[in-house]
């Protein structure tokens, strides 16, 4: 099994799940900025040139949510089965994580990656920060009085969504979301998460703890 990875990116979701499942794997590390994700070699694994991709069972799978689902079904662990009443909640949170992930990606592009800086859009940063705050409030409300996304306990949906939270608090103030902050602490304390962080290498994306929307 080989995970194609960029430190600090969505491949952390898969890395964390592989550690939770105690599976053996190799890591191949790529860069978001050197053009290599557009190479034929990488696009043979992930056609849109996106991280992560997982080589497994003689093929490659792309899309973090699909990889998580494949792994939980293959291993028969950390996700409710299709006939379980919690299955719909599980799938909802897995896909919600990508709704939020796409907002975070827009904010990363406009606060960090886009060059020249004059091409960055303050109105877009404002809009996406508001949209992000709405998703954060959904989680804040959902996590009041519960430790994990699913009532039955930790699942791969927490790997999918838990990964977002570090990025989320770069753009919305942690003090506004105490239940979500507690969730981040609980997820961050899991031994498998700690092991994944060590294997993942340093974050390649964020140089600041918090990114304010600049005055236009
Ligand atoms: N929906 C995809 C999104 C993958 C994605 O956009 N990954 C980012 C890294 S977090 C990437 O590869 N960005 C490079 C690019 O957009 O060119 C998934 O969940 O796997």
GROMACS .gro file of C-alpha atoms and ligand atoms in nm:
model
  236
    1UNK     CA    1   0.000   0.000   0.000
    2UNK     CA    2   0.145   0.341  -0.092
    3UNK     CA    3  -0.005   0.677   0.004
    4UNK     CA    4   0.075   0.979  -0.213
    5UNK     CA    5   0.104   1.266   0.028
    6UNK     CA    6   0.178   1.635   0.081
    7UNK     CA    7   0.246   1.744   0.440
    8UNK     CA    8  -0.049   1.946   0.578
    9UNK     CA    9  -0.282   1.844   0.293
   10UNK     CA   10  -0.590   1.618   0.268
   11UNK     CA   11  -0.365   1.310   0.255
   12UNK     CA   12  -0.344   1.353   0.635
   13UNK     CA   13  -0.700   1.217   0.651
   14UNK     CA   14  -0.588   0.889   0.494
   15UNK     CA   15  -0.260   0.875   0.685
   16UNK     CA   16  -0.451   0.911   1.012
   17UNK     CA   17  -0.702   0.640   0.914
   18UNK     CA   18  -0.422   0.402   0.810
   19UNK     CA   19  -0.274   0.449   1.158
   20UNK     CA   20  -0.613   0.400   1.327
   21UNK     CA   21  -0.655   0.076   1.129
   22UNK     CA   22  -0.296  -0.027   1.207
   23UNK     CA   23  -0.217  -0.102   0.842
   24UNK     CA   24   0.134  -0.106   0.691
   25UNK     CA   25   0.202   0.146   0.415
   26UNK     CA   26   0.472   0.346   0.233
   27UNK     CA   27   0.454   0.720   0.188
   28UNK     CA   28   0.553   0.906  -0.124
   29UNK     CA   29   0.575   1.279  -0.062
   30UNK     CA   30   0.499   1.536  -0.332
   31UNK     CA   31   0.492   1.917  -0.337
   32UNK     CA   32   0.195   2.144  -0.409
   33UNK     CA   33   0.415   2.410  -0.565
   34UNK     CA   34   0.681   2.250  -0.789
   35UNK     CA   35   0.446   2.141  -1.071
   36UNK     CA   36   0.502   1.768  -1.008
   37UNK     CA   37   0.130   1.703  -0.941
   38UNK     CA   38   0.071   1.781  -1.310
   39UNK     CA   39   0.325   1.521  -1.428
   40UNK     CA   40   0.203   1.219  -1.628
   41UNK     CA   41   0.344   0.997  -1.351
   42UNK     CA   42   0.119   1.151  -1.085
   43UNK     CA   43  -0.183   1.200  -1.312
   44UNK     CA   44  -0.177   0.825  -1.385
   45UNK     CA   45  -0.266   0.787  -1.015
   46UNK     CA   46  -0.496   1.087  -0.969
   47UNK     CA   47  -0.626   1.222  -1.300
   48UNK     CA   48  -0.698   1.578  -1.183
   49UNK     CA   49  -0.352   1.597  -1.026
   50UNK     CA   50  -0.485   1.615  -0.670
   51UNK     CA   51  -0.355   1.474  -0.342
   52UNK     CA   52  -0.424   1.216  -0.198
   53UNK     CA   53  -0.401   0.899  -0.403
   54UNK     CA   54  -0.365   0.552  -0.255
   55UNK     CA   55  -0.210   0.256  -0.438
   56UNK     CA   56  -0.383  -0.053  -0.302
   57UNK     CA   57  -0.496  -0.396  -0.421
   58UNK     CA   58  -0.323  -0.350  -0.759
   59UNK     CA   59  -0.482  -0.014  -0.846
   60UNK     CA   60  -0.485   0.352  -0.744
   61UNK     CA   61  -0.778   0.528  -0.577
   62UNK     CA   62  -0.817   0.908  -0.572
   63UNK     CA   63  -1.053   1.134  -0.366
   64UNK     CA   64  -0.995   1.126   0.009
   65UNK     CA   65  -1.359   1.038   0.088
   66UNK     CA   66  -1.357   0.745  -0.155
   67UNK     CA   67  -1.029   0.619  -0.011
   68UNK     CA   68  -1.166   0.635   0.344
   69UNK     CA   69  -1.481   0.452   0.244
   70UNK     CA   70  -1.284   0.187   0.053
   71UNK     CA   71  -1.053   0.125   0.350
   72UNK     CA   72  -1.331   0.101   0.608
   73UNK     CA   73  -1.529  -0.139   0.390
   74UNK     CA   74  -1.220  -0.348   0.312
   75UNK     CA   75  -1.128  -0.371   0.681
   76UNK     CA   76  -1.484  -0.387   0.814
   77UNK     CA   77  -1.406  -0.125   1.080
   78UNK     CA   78  -1.456   0.241   1.173
   79UNK     CA   79  -1.772   0.298   0.967
   80UNK     CA   80  -2.132   0.185   1.010
   81UNK     CA   81  -2.236  -0.084   0.762
   82UNK     CA   82  -2.486   0.002   0.484
   83UNK     CA   83  -2.779  -0.146   0.678
   84UNK     CA   84  -2.690   0.045   0.998
   85UNK     CA   85  -2.914   0.339   1.096
   86UNK     CA   86  -2.600   0.556   1.138
   87UNK     CA   87  -2.478   0.496   0.783
   88UNK     CA   88  -2.655   0.804   0.645
   89UNK     CA   89  -2.504   1.023   0.922
   90UNK     CA   90  -2.160   0.880   0.845
   91UNK     CA   91  -2.186   0.954   0.472
   92UNK     CA   92  -2.330   1.300   0.540
   93UNK     CA   93  -2.033   1.399   0.759
   94UNK     CA   94  -1.778   1.252   0.517
   95UNK     CA   95  -1.916   1.466   0.237
   96UNK     CA   96  -1.974   1.770   0.460
   97UNK     CA   97  -1.599   1.761   0.528
   98UNK     CA   98  -1.539   1.823   0.158
   99UNK     CA   99  -1.794   2.109   0.147
  100UNK     CA  100  -1.588   2.267   0.422
  101UNK     CA  101  -1.259   2.154   0.264
  102UNK     CA  102  -1.342   2.338  -0.057
  103UNK     CA  103  -1.404   2.662   0.133
  104UNK     CA  104  -1.072   2.617   0.312
  105UNK     CA  105  -0.902   2.559  -0.022
  106UNK     CA  106  -1.037   2.890  -0.158
  107UNK     CA  107  -0.911   3.069   0.153
  108UNK     CA  108  -0.570   2.903   0.120
  109UNK     CA  109  -0.550   3.014  -0.242
  110UNK     CA  110  -0.645   3.376  -0.171
  111UNK     CA  111  -0.454   3.423   0.156
  112UNK     CA  112  -0.143   3.221   0.072
  113UNK     CA  113  -0.085   3.076  -0.274
  114UNK     CA  114  -0.207   3.324  -0.536
  115UNK     CA  115   0.064   3.533  -0.704
  116UNK     CA  116   0.098   3.820  -0.763
  117UNK     CA  117  -0.067   3.924  -0.435
  118UNK     CA  118  -0.264   4.189  -0.626
  119UNK     CA  119  -0.464   3.903  -0.785
  120UNK     CA  120  -0.605   3.805  -0.444
  121UNK     CA  121  -0.967   3.900  -0.380
  122UNK     CA  122  -1.069   4.055  -0.048
  123UNK     CA  123  -1.445   4.023  -0.128
  124UNK     CA  124  -1.393   3.653  -0.193
  125UNK     CA  125  -1.199   3.615   0.134
  126UNK     CA  126  -1.487   3.786   0.318
  127UNK     CA  127  -1.752   3.571   0.152
  128UNK     CA  128  -1.567   3.244   0.205
  129UNK     CA  129  -1.487   3.333   0.569
  130UNK     CA  130  -1.860   3.380   0.631
  131UNK     CA  131  -1.938   3.052   0.457
  132UNK     CA  132  -1.669   2.881   0.665
  133UNK     CA  133  -1.810   3.028   0.988
  134UNK     CA  134  -2.149   2.878   0.899
  135UNK     CA  135  -1.997   2.530   0.863
  136UNK     CA  136  -1.807   2.582   1.190
  137UNK     CA  137  -2.133   2.671   1.367
  138UNK     CA  138  -2.297   2.354   1.233
  139UNK     CA  139  -2.018   2.153   1.396
  140UNK     CA  140  -2.024   2.360   1.714
  141UNK     CA  141  -2.396   2.283   1.756
  142UNK     CA  142  -2.359   1.917   1.661
  143UNK     CA  143  -2.067   1.853   1.898
  144UNK     CA  144  -2.228   2.011   2.206
  145UNK     CA  145  -2.252   1.720   2.451
  146UNK     CA  146  -2.087   1.460   2.226
  147UNK     CA  147  -1.727   1.347   2.180
  148UNK     CA  148  -1.733   1.234   1.817
  149UNK     CA  149  -1.939   1.298   1.504
  150UNK     CA  150  -2.133   0.973   1.537
  151UNK     CA  151  -2.325   0.890   1.854
  152UNK     CA  152  -2.171   0.539   1.848
  153UNK     CA  153  -1.815   0.671   1.879
  154UNK     CA  154  -1.502   0.739   1.673
  155UNK     CA  155  -1.525   0.662   1.300
  156UNK     CA  156  -1.345   0.742   0.976
  157UNK     CA  157  -1.577   1.046   0.946
  158UNK     CA  158  -1.372   1.197   1.230
  159UNK     CA  159  -1.052   1.147   1.026
  160UNK     CA  160  -1.219   1.312   0.727
  161UNK     CA  161  -1.349   1.611   0.920
  162UNK     CA  162  -1.105   1.627   1.211
  163UNK     CA  163  -0.825   1.705   0.969
  164UNK     CA  164  -1.008   2.025   0.862
  165UNK     CA  165  -1.018   2.176   1.208
  166UNK     CA  166  -0.657   2.288   1.229
  167UNK     CA  167  -0.700   2.477   0.900
  168UNK     CA  168  -1.042   2.610   1.006
  169UNK     CA  169  -0.900   2.787   1.311
  170UNK     CA  170  -0.652   2.969   1.086
  171UNK     CA  171  -0.950   3.164   0.948
  172UNK     CA  172  -1.219   3.176   1.220
  173UNK     CA  173  -1.147   3.250   1.589
  174UNK     CA  174  -1.118   2.940   1.807
  175UNK     CA  175  -1.275   3.130   2.102
  176UNK     CA  176  -1.610   3.139   1.917
  177UNK     CA  177  -1.632   2.757   1.896
  178UNK     CA  178  -1.556   2.598   2.237
  179UNK     CA  179  -1.713   2.257   2.159
  180UNK     CA  180  -1.525   2.238   1.832
  181UNK     CA  181  -1.203   2.338   2.009
  182UNK     CA  182  -1.260   2.054   2.259
  183UNK     CA  183  -1.319   1.813   1.969
  184UNK     CA  184  -0.992   1.920   1.809
  185UNK     CA  185  -0.812   1.854   2.138
  186UNK     CA  186  -0.966   1.508   2.173
  187UNK     CA  187  -0.883   1.414   1.816
  188UNK     CA  188  -0.530   1.555   1.848
  189UNK     CA  189  -0.468   1.342   2.158
  190UNK     CA  190  -0.547   1.012   1.983
  191UNK     CA  191  -0.233   0.795   1.962
  192UNK     CA  192  -0.298   0.715   1.594
  193UNK     CA  193  -0.323   1.086   1.513
  194UNK     CA  194   0.006   1.153   1.697
  195UNK     CA  195   0.175   0.872   1.500
  196UNK     CA  196   0.031   1.008   1.174
  197UNK     CA  197   0.164   1.356   1.251
  198UNK     CA  198   0.514   1.218   1.299
  199UNK     CA  199   0.499   1.029   0.967
  200UNK     CA  200   0.336   1.323   0.789
  201UNK     CA  201   0.628   1.566   0.823
  202UNK     CA  202   0.591   1.940   0.881
  203UNK     CA  203   0.296   2.138   0.745
  204UNK     CA  204   0.380   2.278   0.400
  205UNK     CA  205   0.095   2.530   0.388
  206UNK     CA  206   0.061   2.763   0.689
  207UNK     CA  207   0.324   3.014   0.807
  208UNK     CA  208   0.082   3.203   1.037
  209UNK     CA  209  -0.147   3.091   1.319
  210UNK     CA  210  -0.429   3.317   1.202
  211UNK     CA  211  -0.512   3.494   0.874
  212UNK     CA  212  -0.722   3.811   0.908
  213UNK     CA  213  -0.917   3.934   0.607
  214UNK     CA  214  -0.725   4.247   0.502
  215UNK     CA  215  -0.906   4.579   0.475
  216UNK     CA  216  -1.000   4.635   0.110
  217LIG     N1  217  -1.195   1.628  -0.329
  217LIG     C1  218  -1.056   1.595  -0.334
  217LIG     C2  219  -0.973   1.723  -0.328
  217LIG     C3  220  -0.826   1.697  -0.344
  217LIG     C4  221  -0.743   1.824  -0.343
  217LIG     O1  222  -0.785   1.930  -0.396
  217LIG     N2  223  -0.623   1.817  -0.284
  217LIG     C5  224  -0.533   1.932  -0.280
  217LIG     C6  225  -0.439   1.918  -0.161
  217LIG     S1  226  -0.526   1.929  -0.008
  217LIG     C7  227  -0.450   1.935  -0.406
  217LIG     O2  228  -0.409   1.833  -0.454
  217LIG     N3  229  -0.427   2.055  -0.460
  217LIG     C8  230  -0.346   2.071  -0.575
  217LIG     C9  231  -0.418   2.148  -0.682
  217LIG     O3  232  -0.531   2.195  -0.659
  217LIG     O4  233  -0.362   2.160  -0.789
  217LIG    C10  234  -1.020   1.499  -0.220
  217LIG     O5  235  -1.088   1.507  -0.115
  217LIG     O6  236  -0.928   1.418  -0.234
   0.00000   0.00000   0.00000
